[in-house]
Amino acid sequence: MSNPLAIIGRVFLNSLAEIGRLSQFAAVAVIHIVRPPIYWRLALQQMWLIGYNSLPVVGLTALFTGAALAQQIFVGGSRFNAESVVPGVVVIAIVRELGPVLGGLMVAGRVSSAMAAELGTMRVTEQIDALTTLSTDPINYLVVPRLLAAVVTLPLLVLVANIIGVLGGFVIGTERLGLNAGSYLQVTIEFLENADVVSSMVKAAVFGFFIALMGSYHGYNSRGGAQGVGKATTNAVVSAFILILLANLIITVIVFGDQA
Amino acid sequence: MSTTPMIEMSGVTKAFGAKQVLRGVDLSIPRGKSLVIIGGSGTGKSVTLKCILGLLKPDAGSIKVDGVEVTKLSARQRKKTLSMFGMLFQGAALFDSLPVWKNVAFGLIQGRGMKQTDAKEIALEKLRRVGLTPDVGDLSPSELSGGMQKRVGLARAIASEPDIIFFDEPTTGLDPIMADVINDLIVECVQDLGATTLSITHDMASARKIADRIAMIYEGRIIWEGDKDTIDISGNDYVDQFIHGRAHGPIEMQILKP
Ligand SMILES: Nc1ncnc2c1ncn2[C@@H]1O[C@H](COP(=O)(O)OP(=O)(O)OP(=O)(O)O)[C@@H](O)[C@H]1O
Ligand SMILES: [Mg+2]
């Protein structure tokens, strides 16, 4: 029916327009962070919602991943009689990559969707318009607290995830694979560098920004009733996933790209 | 008292994509007067209100509030203008994350920085005025019936005693007695606060009660406007059909045309 080139062109133009709208939304949101009022109570409330409620799922993910990782590295390493690399590789892999990425993805699944659903419902029921008519800037009232909360909370969650992930490896390593507990911990600490921890926290903060940004953007701009809110929710999660994975790659290349 | 109209729209147009909703709306509401807009579903009544409030940006035309052109205001200046307005949304638009009294007090607390205890007192007083008891104040909006939500929305709209109040279908979904109470309340608001009001309704009894003037919107234009007493002798077929609620007439012809 339609010319395939025309379809590709249209999709390309639509994506460009979407990126433009998103960047504009992000810029407006960031400008509002430095433009009072800041609703600290709402930010704290969001921190609680994001942080405390995500702890179980993030912790479990880290625990199982750390444990599975230790098992696999042990199997791989034993081919070269190098079982002793287990603690070092586990801690590097968890802190540099898996802790922030898996933590970010799990939180995105929970939080971006919840934010998009809440703001989307507020949009289609005209609550966002009502805020404006009550002399309250909806970006300040709704978006900024979510952004602040996510940027602060994600590093804390990822810190916990890193510790639990290493612990998962430790438990498997010492209980099942027969590694010595004392030297496991010693190797772990020796391998870990400041840059690893710092990059892990930076990644977490960036992921937190994208999680809240995607949830807010899609919710805030949702259209067309319950169906529109459903679509906004899905789009928020998918786009947050993609942005997290892309940002992770970029940060990894910048921080670790020139290490031999 | 100055003679500049409180609200003056001229040639306001608004389209959503290919869909032209407003095709040049001209309206003028004198200070302290009550205008009621009537018109069929989907003719752009709510869109007109949102254009005045700046929630939607008109494509062309001029909107003046108290003599000030509002279509080109910065966000900061707009905030000042918005503090003159109270609005009852068609679907009430209550914040479901807040209890009822905080909804009513929202503009006082967030907009004006009033202390919570003072604001609560005013909120409960406004709730009483719309026929709701103080215990309703602690409920969540989702625990209320549609009619009660409407009344809370009304209480919220008048809580900060604004100069201009918009009522988007204030009596829809209310029983006839409560509808009349609300009508009385709107009339009182205009008299007590000296507020200028713009209301949308399909309910002719309500229109006759609260209006000083009535305007009919059709296909994105104001096709008739006059004092409420003249609506029965408007000589306009569209108006006649609408106020008598006839299925047949010029409006149906337009619907069947394409
Ligand atoms: N944000 C929007 N995006 C796209 N179209 C819209 C939007 N808001 C309104 N419309 C369209 O504009 C038209 C007029 O809508 P409006 O809400 O003003 O109708 P109305 O006159 O208030 O009708 P009702 O009496 O049913 O409330 C409708 O056809 C609607 O589909
Ligand atoms: Mg409407």
XYZ file of N, CA and C in Angstrom, chain A residues 35-37 39 41 118 121-122 125-137 141, chain B residues 50 53 55 76 79 82-83 85 87 89-91 93-96 98 106-107 110-111 156:
132
model
N 14.531 26.481 40.159
C 13.551 27.570 40.238
C 12.524 27.214 41.297
N 12.603 27.833 42.471
C 11.693 27.442 43.548
C 10.222 27.664 43.164
N 9.284 27.095 43.874
C 9.496 26.316 45.093
C 9.887 24.862 44.803
N 9.329 21.216 46.425
C 8.456 20.569 47.405
C 9.209 19.413 48.059
N 8.895 17.891 50.914
C 8.080 16.807 51.498
C 7.695 15.777 50.456
N 0.477 7.155 37.327
C -0.086 8.170 38.217
C -0.233 9.515 37.499
N -2.864 9.364 34.718
C -4.231 9.469 35.217
C -4.541 10.909 35.604
N -3.566 11.559 36.224
C -3.778 12.962 36.595
C -3.973 13.824 35.349
N -7.552 12.999 33.773
C -8.669 13.454 34.600
C -8.560 14.952 34.895
N -7.683 15.632 34.198
C -7.526 17.097 34.272
C -6.977 17.564 35.611
N -6.404 16.656 36.414
C -5.828 17.095 37.690
C -4.611 17.981 37.465
N -3.881 17.724 36.358
C -2.702 18.554 36.087
C -3.140 19.968 35.701
N -4.210 20.058 34.911
C -4.761 21.381 34.594
C -5.239 22.074 35.863
N -5.864 21.292 36.750
C -6.376 21.869 37.990
C -5.237 22.451 38.825
N -4.095 21.763 38.859
C -2.936 22.297 39.585
C -2.595 23.688 39.076
N -2.534 23.801 37.737
C -2.182 25.092 37.152
C -3.165 26.178 37.577
N -4.460 25.844 37.562
C -5.433 26.882 37.912
C -5.377 27.221 39.398
N -4.740 26.378 40.211
C -4.588 26.687 41.626
C -3.206 27.287 41.896
N -2.666 27.944 40.873
C -1.391 28.668 41.006
C -0.233 27.771 41.421
N -0.254 26.531 41.004
C 0.835 25.623 41.342
C 1.408 25.060 40.046
N 2.696 25.256 39.853
C 3.326 24.773 38.632
C 3.431 23.249 38.685
N 5.614 20.750 41.095
C 4.873 19.972 42.079
C 4.980 18.477 41.819
N -10.445 26.624 28.491
C -9.024 26.304 28.676
C -8.133 27.284 27.933
N -7.813 30.274 30.210
C -6.941 29.970 31.352
C -5.491 29.776 30.935
N -4.451 27.037 29.564
C -4.132 25.606 29.590
C -3.963 25.093 28.170
N 5.629 33.231 34.282
C 5.580 33.944 35.550
C 4.404 34.932 35.604
N 1.099 33.201 35.904
C 0.763 32.722 37.235
C -0.016 33.785 38.002
N -3.470 33.845 36.700
C -4.232 32.663 37.100
C -4.740 32.776 38.526
N -4.055 33.541 39.352
C -4.503 33.632 40.744
C -5.826 34.392 40.841
N -8.335 33.481 39.032
C -9.355 32.542 38.548
C -9.656 31.436 39.543
N -11.709 27.602 39.050
C -12.296 26.814 37.976
C -12.880 25.523 38.524
N -13.861 22.063 37.179
C -13.701 21.256 35.976
C -14.914 20.361 35.766
N -15.101 20.022 34.495
C -16.244 19.193 34.119
C -16.271 17.885 34.921
N -15.104 17.253 35.055
C -15.036 16.002 35.808
C -14.550 16.201 37.230
N -11.988 16.879 38.670
C -10.521 16.927 38.690
C -9.955 17.093 40.092
N -10.510 16.346 41.046
C -9.973 16.397 42.406
C -8.665 15.602 42.465
N -7.763 16.045 43.352
C -6.490 15.333 43.519
C -6.741 14.106 44.377
N -6.607 12.914 43.791
C -6.997 11.752 44.580
C -5.929 11.308 45.572
N -4.931 13.380 47.812
C -5.134 14.237 48.983
C -6.552 14.067 49.522
N -6.269 23.612 48.772
C -5.023 23.552 48.005
C -4.522 24.922 47.547
N -5.427 25.695 46.958
C -5.026 27.003 46.438
C -4.584 27.942 47.554
N -0.974 26.064 48.897
C 0.126 26.085 47.933
C 0.223 27.429 47.222
N -0.917 27.976 46.821
C -0.890 29.192 46.036
C -0.611 30.435 46.886
N -13.686 23.995 46.013
C -12.295 24.324 45.718
C -12.213 25.558 44.828
